[in-house]
Short mmCIF file of C-alpha atoms in Angstrom, two decimals:
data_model
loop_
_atom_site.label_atom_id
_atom_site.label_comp_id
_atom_site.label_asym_id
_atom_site.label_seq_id
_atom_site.Cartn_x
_atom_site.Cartn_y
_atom_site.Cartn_z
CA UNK N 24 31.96 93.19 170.75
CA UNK N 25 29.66 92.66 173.46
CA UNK N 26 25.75 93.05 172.52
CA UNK N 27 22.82 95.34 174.02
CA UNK N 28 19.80 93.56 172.97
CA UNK N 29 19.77 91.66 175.71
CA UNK N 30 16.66 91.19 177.90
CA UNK N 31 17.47 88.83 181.01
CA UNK N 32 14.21 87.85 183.46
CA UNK N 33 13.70 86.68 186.98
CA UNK N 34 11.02 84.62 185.61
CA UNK N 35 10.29 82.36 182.63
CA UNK N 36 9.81 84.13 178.86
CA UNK N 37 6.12 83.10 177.81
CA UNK N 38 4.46 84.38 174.50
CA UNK N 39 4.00 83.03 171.34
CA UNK N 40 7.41 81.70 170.49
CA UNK N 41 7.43 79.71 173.73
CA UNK N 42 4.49 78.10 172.59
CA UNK N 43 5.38 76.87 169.28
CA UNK N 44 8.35 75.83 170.55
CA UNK N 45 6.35 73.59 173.20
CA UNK N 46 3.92 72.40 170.24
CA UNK N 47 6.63 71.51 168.02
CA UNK N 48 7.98 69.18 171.16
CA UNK N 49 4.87 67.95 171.29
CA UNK N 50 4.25 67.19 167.47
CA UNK N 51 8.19 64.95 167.83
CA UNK N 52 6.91 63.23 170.75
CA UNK N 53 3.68 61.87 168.98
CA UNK N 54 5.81 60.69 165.92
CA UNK N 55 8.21 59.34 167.64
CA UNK N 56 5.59 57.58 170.43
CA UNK N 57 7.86 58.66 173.30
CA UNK N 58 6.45 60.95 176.31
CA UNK N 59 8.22 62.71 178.70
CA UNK N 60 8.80 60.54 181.80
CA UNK N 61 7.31 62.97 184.40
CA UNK N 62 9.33 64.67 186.80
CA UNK N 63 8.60 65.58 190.44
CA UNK N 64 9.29 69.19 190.77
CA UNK N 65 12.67 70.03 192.69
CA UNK N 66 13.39 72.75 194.95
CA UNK N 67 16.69 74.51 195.63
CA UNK N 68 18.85 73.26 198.93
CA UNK N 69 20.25 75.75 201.04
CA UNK N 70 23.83 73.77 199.33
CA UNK N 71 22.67 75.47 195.87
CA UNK N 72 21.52 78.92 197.40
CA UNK N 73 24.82 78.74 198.69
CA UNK N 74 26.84 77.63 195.32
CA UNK N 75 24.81 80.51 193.88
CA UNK N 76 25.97 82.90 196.17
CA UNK N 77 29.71 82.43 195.04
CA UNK N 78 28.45 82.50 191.41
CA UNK N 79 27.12 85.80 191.84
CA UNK N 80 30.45 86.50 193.41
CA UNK N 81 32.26 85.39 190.39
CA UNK N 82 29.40 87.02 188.20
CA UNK N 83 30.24 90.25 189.89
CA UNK N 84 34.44 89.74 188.92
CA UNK N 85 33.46 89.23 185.90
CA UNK N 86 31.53 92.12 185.14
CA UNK N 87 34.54 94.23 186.82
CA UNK N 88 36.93 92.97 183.82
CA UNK N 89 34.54 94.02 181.12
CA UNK N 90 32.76 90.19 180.83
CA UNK N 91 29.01 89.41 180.60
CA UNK N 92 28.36 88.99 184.64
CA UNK N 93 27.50 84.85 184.64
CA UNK N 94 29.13 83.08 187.31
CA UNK N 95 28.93 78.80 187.43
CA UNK N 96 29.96 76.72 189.98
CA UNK N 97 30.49 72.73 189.84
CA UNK N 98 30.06 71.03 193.51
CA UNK N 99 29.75 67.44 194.85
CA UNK N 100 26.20 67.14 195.77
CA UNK N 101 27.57 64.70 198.80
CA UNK N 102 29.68 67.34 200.41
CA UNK N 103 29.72 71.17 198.53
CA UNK N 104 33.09 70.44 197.74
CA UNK N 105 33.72 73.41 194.51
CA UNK N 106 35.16 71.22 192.10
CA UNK N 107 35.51 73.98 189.45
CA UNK N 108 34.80 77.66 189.20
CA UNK N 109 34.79 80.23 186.62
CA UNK N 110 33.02 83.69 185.20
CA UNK N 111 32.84 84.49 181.72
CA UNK N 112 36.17 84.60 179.84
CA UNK N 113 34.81 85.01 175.98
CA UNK N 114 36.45 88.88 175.90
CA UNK N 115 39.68 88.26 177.62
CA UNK N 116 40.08 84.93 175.63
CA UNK N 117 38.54 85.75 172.14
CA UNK N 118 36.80 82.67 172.90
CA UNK N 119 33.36 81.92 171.61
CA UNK N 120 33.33 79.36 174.05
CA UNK N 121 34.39 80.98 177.33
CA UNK N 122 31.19 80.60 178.81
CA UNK N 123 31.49 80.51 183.08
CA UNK N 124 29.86 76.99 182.99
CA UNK N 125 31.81 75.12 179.63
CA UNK N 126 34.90 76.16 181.78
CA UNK N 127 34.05 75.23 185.57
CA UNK N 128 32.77 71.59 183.66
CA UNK N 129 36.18 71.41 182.01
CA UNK N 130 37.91 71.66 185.07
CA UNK N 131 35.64 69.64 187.58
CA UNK N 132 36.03 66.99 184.90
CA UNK N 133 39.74 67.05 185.26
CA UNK N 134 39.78 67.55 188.97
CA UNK N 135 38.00 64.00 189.41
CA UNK N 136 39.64 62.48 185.76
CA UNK N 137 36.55 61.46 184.35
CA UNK N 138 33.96 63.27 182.08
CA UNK N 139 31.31 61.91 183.96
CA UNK N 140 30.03 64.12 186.57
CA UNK N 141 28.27 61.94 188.79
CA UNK N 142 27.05 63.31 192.03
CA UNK N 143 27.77 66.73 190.80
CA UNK N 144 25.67 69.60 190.40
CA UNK N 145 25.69 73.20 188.77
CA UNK N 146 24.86 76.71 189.83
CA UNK N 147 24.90 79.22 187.07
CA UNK N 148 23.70 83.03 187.34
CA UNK N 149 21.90 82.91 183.39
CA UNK N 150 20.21 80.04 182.21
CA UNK N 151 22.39 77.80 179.90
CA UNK N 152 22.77 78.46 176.12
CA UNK N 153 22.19 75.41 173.93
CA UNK N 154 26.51 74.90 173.84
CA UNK N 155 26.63 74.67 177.81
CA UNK N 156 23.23 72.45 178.17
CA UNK N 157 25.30 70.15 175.50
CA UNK N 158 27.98 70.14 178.07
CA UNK N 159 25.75 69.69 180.93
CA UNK N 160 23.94 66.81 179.53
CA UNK N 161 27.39 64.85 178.09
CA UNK N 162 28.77 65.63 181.88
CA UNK N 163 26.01 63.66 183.44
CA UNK N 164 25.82 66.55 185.89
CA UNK N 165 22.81 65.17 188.31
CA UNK N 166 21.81 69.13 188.96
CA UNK N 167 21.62 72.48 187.60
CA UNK N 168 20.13 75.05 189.43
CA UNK N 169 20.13 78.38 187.04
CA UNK N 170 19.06 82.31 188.31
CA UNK N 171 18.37 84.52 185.45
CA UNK N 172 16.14 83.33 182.59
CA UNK N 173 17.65 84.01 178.90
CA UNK N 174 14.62 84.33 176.56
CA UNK N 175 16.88 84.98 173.85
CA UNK N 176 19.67 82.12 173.90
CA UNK N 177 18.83 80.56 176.93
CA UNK N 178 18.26 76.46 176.32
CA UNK N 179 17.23 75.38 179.63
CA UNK N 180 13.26 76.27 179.08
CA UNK N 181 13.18 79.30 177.11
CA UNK N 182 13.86 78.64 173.37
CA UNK N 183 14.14 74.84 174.36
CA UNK N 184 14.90 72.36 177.00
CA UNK N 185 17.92 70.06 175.72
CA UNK N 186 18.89 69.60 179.98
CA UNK N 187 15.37 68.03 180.18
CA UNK N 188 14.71 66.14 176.64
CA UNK N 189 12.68 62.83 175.97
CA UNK N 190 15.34 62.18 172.95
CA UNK N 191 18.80 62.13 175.15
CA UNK N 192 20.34 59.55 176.93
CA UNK N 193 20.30 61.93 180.26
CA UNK N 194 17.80 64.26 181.47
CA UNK N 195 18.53 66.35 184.60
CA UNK N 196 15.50 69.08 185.21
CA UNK N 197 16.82 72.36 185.81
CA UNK N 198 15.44 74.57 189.38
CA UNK N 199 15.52 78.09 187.53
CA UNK N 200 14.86 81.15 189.43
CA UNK N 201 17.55 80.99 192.38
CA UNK N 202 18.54 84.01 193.31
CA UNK N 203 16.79 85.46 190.01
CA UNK N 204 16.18 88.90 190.98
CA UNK N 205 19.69 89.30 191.82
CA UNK N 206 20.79 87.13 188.70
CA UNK N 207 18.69 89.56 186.34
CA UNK N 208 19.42 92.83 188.13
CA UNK N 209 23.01 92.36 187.86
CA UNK N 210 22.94 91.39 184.14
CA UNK N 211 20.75 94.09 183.38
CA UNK N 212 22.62 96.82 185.28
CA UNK N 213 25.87 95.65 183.44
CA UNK N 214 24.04 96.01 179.81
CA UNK N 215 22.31 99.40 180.75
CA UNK N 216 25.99 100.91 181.88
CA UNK N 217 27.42 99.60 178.66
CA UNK N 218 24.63 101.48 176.69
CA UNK N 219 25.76 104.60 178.48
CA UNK N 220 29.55 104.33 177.12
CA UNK N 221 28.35 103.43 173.83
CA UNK N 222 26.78 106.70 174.04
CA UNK N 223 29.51 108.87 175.67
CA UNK N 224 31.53 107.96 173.12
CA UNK N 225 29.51 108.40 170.72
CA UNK N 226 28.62 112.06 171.53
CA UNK N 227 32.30 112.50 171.97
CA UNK N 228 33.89 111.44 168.43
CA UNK N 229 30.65 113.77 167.31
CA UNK N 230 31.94 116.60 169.54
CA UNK N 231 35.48 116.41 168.05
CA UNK N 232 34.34 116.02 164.36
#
């Protein structure tokens, strides 16, 4: 059963959670004496504005089979070659794990026949949950560029940042906010309709009682 809670953003979740979250961080960093090695700020190429273009596209076929609307791409940073491809499949498959990106990893790793994802990068449509930024991170993927900001499962900034932590073994900073208004609006849109038929038939197994 698909949720309504959701609320998806253009633009990064702040308030007091975010905070603690970033204190907390903090706090590990001074017991553990490590600091973040700091990281020049990235902008997107017109190669990921592009790559995020056909994840909207596959966002948008989701959505049309009854999925959550994320889209991911996988792409050789060297050429755009699409190296895997997929929207979310978690209703179709009963598959906790059918998220768009777990799935276009899985089958750029298989395309090339190694794990490692070297001179790869990600576009996404919703900022990675803390299962896909696992599978980012163990990929070696060298980019992710993200569009809608999660502030309730997202991993990638918003309840955490395990793409981007002192403690792994690979850190690739995400660029979040590509294509974010269309990212959000389309997530949103998708939610608000499924409110509606929640209601519809609610009123209607009232009217027949």
């Amino acid at each position: 059963m698909i949720g309504f809670e959701r609320d998806f953003k253009p633009h990064p979740p702040g308030g007091f959670a975010r905070l603690r979250a970033r204190l907390r961080d903090a706090l590990v960093m001074v017991i553990a004496g490590r600091w973040p090695v700091p990281q020049a700020a990235a902008r997107a190429s017109a190669m990921d504005v592009a790559m995020m273009g056909r994840a909207l596209e596959l966002a948008r076929e989701a959505a049309a089979a009854g999925e959550v609307p994320v889209g991911a791409v996988v792409y050789r940073l060297s050429t755009g070659e699409v190296l895997g491809e997929s929207g979310n499949t978690r209703e179709r498959d009963a598959d906790p794990a059918g998220h768009a990106e777990l799935i276009a990893i899985r089958q750029a790793a298989k395309r090339v026949g190694d794990f490692r994802l070297h001179d790869c990068g990600l576009a996404v449509t919703l900022e990675p949950c803390a299962m896909c930024s696992g599978a980012i991170v163990n990929a070696r993927l060298q980019r992710v560029v993200f569009g809608a900001w999660d502030p309730k499962a997202g991993f990638a900034g918003s309840l955490g940042n395990l793409l981007d932590h002192h403690r792994l073994n690979h850190r690739v900073p995400p660029i979040a906010g590509v294509r974010g208004e269309e990212c959000a609006q389309l997530l949103t849109e998708f939610f608000r309709q499924l409110r509606k038929k929640k209601a519809s038939r609610k009123e209607a197994k009232s009217d027949g009682s």
